[in-house]
Every structure is written in structure tokens, then in C-alpha cells.
XYZ file of C-alpha atoms in Angstrom:
425
model
C 31.244 -32.448 -34.990
C 30.692 -29.239 -36.782
C 27.366 -30.219 -38.710
C 25.925 -30.834 -34.930
C 27.463 -27.561 -33.331
C 25.698 -25.576 -35.873
C 22.402 -27.540 -35.505
C 22.744 -26.631 -32.138
C 23.422 -22.875 -33.083
C 20.126 -22.856 -35.103
C 18.155 -24.390 -32.788
C 19.099 -22.069 -30.274
C 18.144 -19.357 -32.481
C 14.874 -20.743 -33.173
C 13.857 -21.209 -29.842
C 14.585 -17.498 -29.406
C 12.883 -16.249 -31.933
C 9.668 -17.971 -30.728
C 9.790 -17.085 -27.268
C 10.854 -12.933 -28.470
C 7.846 -12.908 -30.915
C 9.599 -9.117 -31.620
C 13.484 -10.557 -32.157
C 13.392 -9.271 -36.012
C 12.492 -5.519 -36.030
C 13.930 -5.176 -32.293
C 17.364 -6.185 -34.394
C 17.065 -3.450 -36.958
C 15.495 -5.311 -40.015
C 14.731 -2.614 -42.204
C 12.924 -4.443 -45.101
C 10.663 -5.757 -42.187
C 7.472 -4.097 -40.998
C 5.638 -5.157 -38.129
C 2.459 -3.677 -36.849
C 2.648 -3.739 -33.296
C -0.176 -1.644 -32.668
C -2.058 -4.519 -33.448
C 0.192 -6.713 -31.673
C -1.349 -6.144 -28.290
C -5.112 -7.202 -27.314
C -6.830 -5.337 -24.969
C -7.523 -8.127 -21.967
C -11.500 -7.103 -21.183
C -11.412 -9.438 -18.138
C -7.428 -8.335 -17.119
C -6.765 -6.628 -13.349
C -6.355 -3.502 -14.795
C -8.960 -0.541 -14.613
C -11.050 0.155 -18.276
C -13.149 2.739 -20.000
C -15.065 2.982 -22.904
C -15.104 6.605 -22.835
C -15.894 10.220 -25.346
C -13.245 12.277 -26.340
C -13.861 15.959 -24.867
C -10.802 18.376 -26.132
C -8.068 17.002 -28.282
C -4.554 18.602 -26.456
C -1.670 17.341 -28.458
C -0.218 13.796 -29.347
C 0.054 12.345 -26.446
C -2.613 13.827 -24.212
C -6.681 13.613 -24.193
C -9.452 15.061 -22.429
C -11.670 12.373 -22.077
C -15.828 12.397 -20.894
C -16.064 9.673 -17.687
C -18.885 9.264 -14.793
C -18.398 11.649 -11.860
C -17.907 8.775 -9.404
C -14.040 8.661 -11.413
C -13.490 11.947 -11.347
C -15.589 15.315 -10.157
C -15.927 17.071 -12.912
C -16.276 14.263 -15.280
C -13.967 14.801 -17.639
C -10.435 12.548 -17.107
C -7.513 14.903 -18.591
C -5.397 11.612 -19.945
C -1.349 11.674 -21.000
C -0.698 8.603 -22.682
C 1.697 6.404 -21.132
C 5.161 5.206 -22.455
C 5.203 8.003 -25.253
C 6.255 11.635 -25.373
C 5.122 13.466 -28.669
C 6.781 16.206 -29.709
C 5.151 19.813 -28.438
C 2.386 21.212 -29.898
C 0.919 23.155 -27.543
C 3.592 25.801 -25.984
C 6.619 26.094 -28.533
C 5.871 24.146 -31.154
C 8.611 22.011 -32.063
C 9.274 19.488 -35.405
C 6.747 16.485 -36.099
C 4.455 18.010 -32.696
C 1.750 19.172 -35.486
C 1.764 15.595 -37.314
C 1.438 13.847 -33.792
C -1.194 16.222 -33.182
C -3.406 15.836 -36.277
C -1.845 11.606 -36.103
C -3.903 11.153 -32.782
C -6.860 13.394 -33.666
C -7.882 11.446 -37.113
C -7.352 7.897 -35.167
C -9.382 8.954 -32.418
C -12.301 11.204 -34.164
C -13.234 8.029 -36.307
C -12.971 5.560 -34.254
C -16.205 3.150 -33.691
C -15.001 2.652 -29.817
C -12.192 4.241 -27.565
C -10.977 2.576 -24.447
C -8.552 4.138 -21.861
C -6.523 1.364 -19.662
C -4.758 1.740 -16.291
C -1.506 0.437 -16.208
C -2.625 -1.495 -12.580
C -5.536 -2.026 -10.925
C -5.604 2.025 -10.243
C -6.233 5.301 -12.347
C -2.434 6.715 -11.570
C -1.732 10.491 -12.058
C 1.540 11.588 -13.801
C 4.200 13.941 -11.894
C 1.664 17.187 -12.426
C -0.660 15.373 -10.337
C -3.620 16.598 -12.880
C -3.466 14.422 -15.863
C -3.829 10.206 -15.187
C -1.468 8.220 -17.107
C -3.175 5.710 -19.432
C -3.093 3.535 -22.690
C -5.749 4.240 -24.956
C -7.415 1.640 -27.562
C -9.829 2.452 -30.426
C -11.119 0.618 -32.881
C -10.916 1.675 -36.808
C -14.134 0.605 -37.173
C -17.476 -1.790 -35.407
C -15.675 -4.848 -36.742
C -11.804 -3.997 -36.063
C -9.836 -5.370 -33.070
C -9.026 -2.372 -30.550
C -5.650 -1.253 -31.415
C -3.468 0.277 -28.703
C -2.516 4.256 -29.755
C 0.448 4.416 -27.764
C 2.265 1.728 -29.446
C 0.717 3.239 -32.873
C 2.693 6.488 -32.076
C 5.904 5.054 -31.438
C 5.950 2.435 -34.632
C 5.395 5.479 -36.878
C 8.159 7.687 -35.116
C 5.314 10.186 -33.832
C 6.695 9.959 -30.417
C 10.029 8.871 -28.176
C 9.467 6.343 -25.808
C 9.136 7.520 -21.888
C 9.561 4.980 -19.531
C 9.073 3.354 -22.434
C 10.038 -0.472 -20.492
C 9.050 -0.521 -17.509
C 4.893 -0.900 -18.141
C 2.833 -3.542 -18.552
C 3.855 -3.498 -22.493
C 7.216 -2.535 -22.363
C 8.641 -4.979 -24.581
C 6.208 -4.208 -27.458
C 6.913 -0.200 -26.961
C 10.797 -0.531 -27.425
C 10.537 -2.893 -29.990
C 7.963 -0.143 -31.632
C 10.635 2.579 -31.374
C 13.367 0.153 -32.284
C 11.480 -0.229 -35.874
C 10.481 3.264 -35.932
C 14.523 4.146 -35.045
C 15.723 1.888 -38.096
C 12.911 2.668 -40.182
C 14.119 6.670 -39.918
C 10.175 7.115 -39.521
C 9.144 11.228 -38.803
C 10.914 12.115 -35.176
C 14.156 9.279 -36.470
C 14.750 10.767 -40.320
C 16.697 13.288 -39.847
C 14.583 14.981 -42.253
C 12.670 18.160 -42.343
C 9.344 18.515 -40.869
C 6.934 20.188 -43.836
C 4.321 21.091 -41.332
C 7.068 23.117 -39.162
C 8.266 26.214 -40.389
C 12.284 26.694 -39.959
C 12.451 30.676 -39.941
C 14.103 32.766 -37.124
C 10.656 33.211 -35.176
C 9.932 31.261 -32.275
C 6.792 28.975 -32.888
C 4.337 28.505 -30.367
C 0.655 28.844 -29.550
C -1.041 31.923 -28.998
C -1.726 30.697 -25.030
C 1.917 30.364 -24.709
C 2.245 34.091 -25.564
C -0.730 34.934 -23.310
C 0.747 32.999 -20.538
C 4.621 33.901 -20.929
C 4.838 37.367 -22.584
C 8.040 38.953 -20.891
C 9.750 35.568 -22.157
C 8.930 36.702 -25.686
C 9.180 40.368 -25.699
C 10.911 41.608 -28.607
C 11.686 38.513 -30.202
C 9.803 37.130 -33.459
C 7.265 34.812 -33.039
C 4.748 32.738 -34.578
C 1.401 31.322 -34.303
C -2.024 30.315 -36.314
C -5.529 31.583 -35.235
C -8.943 32.569 -37.375
C -9.135 36.394 -37.785
C -12.171 37.580 -36.353
C -11.608 41.358 -37.072
C -9.668 43.653 -38.765
C -10.500 47.293 -37.383
C -8.223 50.508 -37.085
C -5.019 48.756 -38.742
C -5.081 46.035 -36.521
C -6.595 42.457 -36.747
C -7.815 39.865 -33.570
C -6.407 36.506 -34.201
C -7.767 33.814 -32.023
C -6.947 30.266 -31.385
C -8.503 27.066 -29.517
C -6.578 25.487 -26.321
C -7.191 21.851 -26.172
C -5.659 21.458 -22.668
C -7.960 24.324 -21.182
C -11.025 24.501 -23.553
C -10.265 28.127 -23.929
C -9.506 30.271 -26.864
C -7.193 32.504 -26.484
C -6.803 36.107 -29.047
C -3.952 38.414 -29.818
C -4.019 41.812 -31.390
C -1.783 42.295 -34.875
C -1.194 45.640 -35.854
C -0.161 45.863 -39.186
C -0.352 49.849 -40.367
C 0.796 50.600 -43.191
C 3.445 47.872 -43.459
C 0.525 45.878 -46.118
C -1.128 46.210 -49.451
C -2.542 44.251 -51.743
C -2.017 40.224 -50.927
C -0.589 40.975 -47.921
C -3.917 43.056 -46.299
C -5.643 40.334 -48.607
C -4.138 37.501 -45.946
C -5.974 39.492 -43.157
C -9.343 39.605 -43.891
C -11.893 38.309 -41.672
C -12.492 34.662 -41.288
C -9.422 33.918 -42.990
C -7.078 31.524 -40.640
C -3.770 32.731 -41.176
C -0.283 32.729 -40.092
C 0.764 35.583 -38.323
C 4.700 36.523 -38.262
C 6.460 39.668 -36.564
C 7.684 41.063 -33.296
C 6.021 40.958 -29.945
C 5.664 44.303 -28.262
C 4.161 45.921 -25.387
C 1.973 48.899 -26.340
C 2.531 51.363 -23.486
C 0.211 53.869 -24.692
C -2.697 51.283 -25.352
C -1.649 48.870 -21.941
C -1.625 45.400 -23.818
C 0.509 43.288 -25.555
C 0.550 42.870 -29.510
C 2.469 41.564 -33.136
C 3.798 44.104 -35.082
C 5.949 44.773 -38.262
C 4.239 41.656 -40.098
C 5.726 41.652 -43.387
C 4.690 39.745 -47.108
C 7.364 39.403 -49.535
C 5.158 39.148 -53.004
C 8.498 37.988 -54.387
C 9.393 35.322 -52.127
C 6.095 33.952 -51.019
C 7.734 30.763 -49.204
C 9.303 32.766 -47.197
C 8.740 31.969 -43.747
C 9.439 35.223 -43.052
C 5.360 35.737 -44.559
C 2.163 36.034 -42.864
C 0.053 33.013 -44.931
C -3.003 32.306 -45.306
C -3.781 28.647 -44.176
C -7.549 28.580 -44.733
C -10.849 30.510 -44.647
C -14.404 30.013 -43.161
C -13.446 30.590 -39.947
C -16.437 31.917 -37.947
C -15.159 33.642 -34.125
C -15.985 31.328 -31.300
C -17.939 34.400 -29.104
C -17.449 32.138 -25.979
C -20.098 32.754 -23.139
C -19.005 34.687 -20.261
C -20.392 36.884 -18.173
C -19.720 40.273 -16.282
C -18.019 38.608 -12.732
C -15.852 36.159 -14.911
C -14.593 39.285 -17.224
C -13.806 41.356 -14.273
C -11.850 38.331 -12.936
C -8.929 36.113 -14.569
C -11.227 34.664 -17.204
C -11.524 38.019 -18.297
C -7.558 38.851 -18.698
C -7.279 34.691 -20.860
C -9.912 36.479 -23.346
C -8.144 39.047 -23.911
C -8.450 39.428 -28.102
C -10.608 36.600 -27.774
C -14.215 36.787 -28.913
C -17.158 37.083 -26.407
C -20.798 36.988 -25.865
C -22.508 38.402 -23.267
C -26.377 38.483 -22.775
C -29.247 40.018 -20.423
C -26.714 43.101 -20.175
C -28.643 46.213 -18.204
C -27.653 49.311 -19.550
C -27.528 51.644 -17.150
C -25.620 54.789 -18.570
C -24.659 55.407 -22.287
C -23.075 58.021 -24.137
C -21.268 58.613 -27.465
C -17.728 59.495 -28.006
C -15.528 62.463 -29.637
C -12.756 61.538 -30.943
C -10.620 64.445 -32.695
C -10.636 61.891 -35.735
C -14.084 62.349 -37.197
C -13.696 58.086 -38.401
C -14.616 57.359 -34.860
C -17.476 59.596 -33.884
C -20.644 58.044 -33.336
C -18.471 55.439 -31.561
C -20.637 54.272 -28.147
C -20.193 53.901 -24.081
C -22.225 51.802 -22.625
C -22.182 51.587 -18.680
C -24.133 47.702 -18.154
C -24.747 45.687 -15.327
C -25.358 41.663 -14.838
C -26.821 40.348 -12.036
C -24.936 42.944 -9.989
C -21.515 43.209 -11.977
C -20.448 45.761 -14.100
C -19.512 46.048 -17.592
C -18.430 48.031 -20.145
C -19.137 48.140 -23.934
C -17.204 49.593 -25.949
C -19.126 50.158 -29.835
C -16.949 51.159 -33.081
C -19.531 53.675 -34.703
C -22.190 51.896 -36.307
C -24.926 52.259 -38.945
C -28.265 50.146 -38.780
C -30.138 49.471 -41.897
C -31.166 52.795 -42.773
C -27.617 53.669 -43.032
C -28.001 56.173 -40.012
C -25.317 56.177 -36.722
C -27.142 53.952 -34.328
C -27.516 56.579 -30.343
C -26.892 55.889 -26.807
C -30.517 56.762 -26.624
C -31.244 53.698 -28.496
C -30.067 51.566 -25.708
C -30.349 53.418 -22.235
C -32.706 51.393 -19.844
C -32.844 48.205 -21.735
C -31.454 45.270 -21.965
C -29.306 44.270 -24.466
C -27.123 41.176 -25.490
C -23.760 41.879 -27.563
C -21.247 39.746 -28.941
C -17.223 41.546 -29.512
C -13.697 41.735 -28.596
C -11.991 41.533 -25.450
C -9.958 44.180 -24.350
C -8.310 47.039 -21.922
C -9.404 50.075 -20.711
C -7.928 51.936 -17.893
C -6.441 48.354 -16.171
C -10.542 47.229 -16.946
C -11.476 44.406 -18.748
C -14.144 45.867 -21.587
C -16.127 44.040 -24.842
C -15.541 46.303 -27.865
C -18.341 45.422 -30.776
C -17.333 46.198 -34.144
C -20.696 45.418 -36.125
C -24.196 46.464 -35.395
C -25.662 42.806 -35.691
C -23.377 42.477 -32.877
C -25.814 44.425 -30.494
C -29.134 43.755 -30.053
C -31.945 44.697 -27.547
C -34.082 42.232 -25.839
C -38.014 42.419 -26.212
């Protein structure tokens, strides 16, 4: 009798294993690994909606913008939020493993031979914000490969936690992928520090987050990364691209006399750097800026230090019009690099300053299709070493590249190099 009971129990277990192919992993066997991203298959003839797409912008680990037909989305850009996953943040405040999740998604999609998005049912459904579509994202690593499910791949690598993971088309697989990642203690489930996250006193965030919620961070120690575009008058301008909005956001960083040697070299134009400092409102200039930046040479790994991340950064010089500069677009672009073309110079004069270093700076009042804009220049010298004068630009049409700033509550553009202002023939 015991033998019969044992056999019956064994058969029952085998049947359960056959009916639930993810049984072993879901039970948490640490030594096994199941590739759940390949265990599901994209059905080209299924009841769901499917589109082959290309990436427009990478936003973060679980949000990407795709190019689609205008018959699907009016402006041709589908803002996709991945179904069943919630990746750590990397677009506002930076969370542990947020950068890793974002880099993982970008790596997989940027090298893919093909990308397909799929709805969970027969319709393209919006998320709770009403601005993003909930989708499954499939990609082929190369032309000869099967499609892999990126949502599930994020889960099985512990780069996202489940979000209503069981109540969707591939729910059983999602739950098993999460269980396996927890059992293997991967990334967000590891209990280990994120090597890409700085564990100092500063709030890790993006420049966009600072721009959109400045009062929340006033007086606080903040940290962000970006490319250095200009170094002038004891300050540098740092800009950062935001994939969600497709805009560049900038921030002035005042270092004054705090830095020397290696610290100053970190803030060289063209470097990408991590900035750490106090976020303040500069009353005299009427602008938000970061101050009190430091570099401790004897403690180069101190998370409170500014740090060089790379080099070779080129300013974006995002195109903008005079009319846009006068509106919300101008405010969004504060401290970022922009370019304007076809400006008709209506008036021009040299600025006078008690500081001789600024003598020769110019103000150009310009018109572009009925919209007015002021261009401020640093003292600029031509190839012969002579100062450029206002008369050279008066009643001419010019193109400029510079940094957006505020003057008397109005958005203006500051030009810091002679090659960034040119007269049209």
C-alpha cells in the first residue's frame, strides 16, 4: 500500500510539473535559470494589436517613445509604458538601479534587428496618466533570432518589480520571472548597493526635475550629471537631455573661488560631469543655480565631490524661434544651449561696465518674423584680435548660438564665442 501511495504522489507531482512549466523556478530553486523572455512567443496572427516600430526617444527602463503611423497616434509618436513592470526611476529623482534599468532597455533596443509593440488585448490602451500606451515590447537581437519579450526580461533580471504582473496576457510567466529574480537575488532584490548610484547626502535627480520643482529643493544638496557647454565668469553651464520631453534642460553652476587644479579641470568645457552642490535662488540674477561645489583631492571617491564622467561633449544648440523663446519653451530652455537663425538686428550698442573684463560686450535687439529677442554677447574678438563692435551687426541679419538666460524677467540669449555669431550674406 505505501508503494502505491508513493507512486500516486509521484505521478501527481509530474503532472503538476507538466501543466505548469515554470513550477521549478516559481518554487525558487536557486541553482536553476529559466529564460522567461524567450519562453513566450509573439503570435503574429493573434487577437492583439501589433506594430513594428523604431525608437524616437529612450526615457527610462520602462518607458520609450516609438515612431508609428499618424493613423495610430496623431503626431506619429507613441509614448509607450511597458506592461507588468515598474522600473526604478531615472527621470526625476534617481533611484537605485534606475540607471541600470534604463541602460539595459537602451542596449537591447538600440542594437535590435526589429522591434514590435503589442497591446494586451484588441485595443491600444492608455495608462492612468492618459498620455502613455500600455504595451508589450518585443525585439530581435539579430535577424536570425526569435523575438524576445523585453518586459519579462527586465523582470527576470531584477531590473523592475512587477506591476499588476499576474493580471495580463503573460501573467503566469511574469510572476515566475519575478520569483526567479528574487530567488537569485538579482539587482533590486540583491540587497547590495547599486554600483551606479551615489550614496551620499545629496538628492540624486535630473536637471529637468530641478527646473520643474525648484522650491522643493531650495537649500538642499543635489546631484545630477550633464555636459558642460560654457565656462564664464566663475560659472559653468551644464545641460542634460530628457528623453520623455525630447528637450535639453540646463543649469548654471557657480564655483567662484572654491576650486583649483583638478577641480577646475573637471569643469572644463566639453566634459561630462557629475555635479554636487547646494541649490539656491540667486536674487541678483533672478535665476536658480547650484553653488558650493567641492573637490576633495585627498578623497576622490567622496560622493560629495564633483566628478568627471567623460569628455567630448558638444553643446546641443537646439533650434528655437524668438516667439518660442518668449513663451514656455524659453523657460524650459533656461541655461541650455540654443540656436536662432534669421535675426534682423534693429538696434545694437556696447555695454559699459566697471569691470574692464566685460567692456566690449554687446547688446543686440533683434526681430524674427515679428517677435523680438535680445542677444547679449561677451566681449568678442575677431581673428585679427580686434573687438567686434555693434556697428558690424546693426541692420544686418544674423545667426547665433548661445545659452538661454533671464534678464529683467525676459528670456535672452548669451553668446560667448565669436564663431557663434555670424552675419548672413
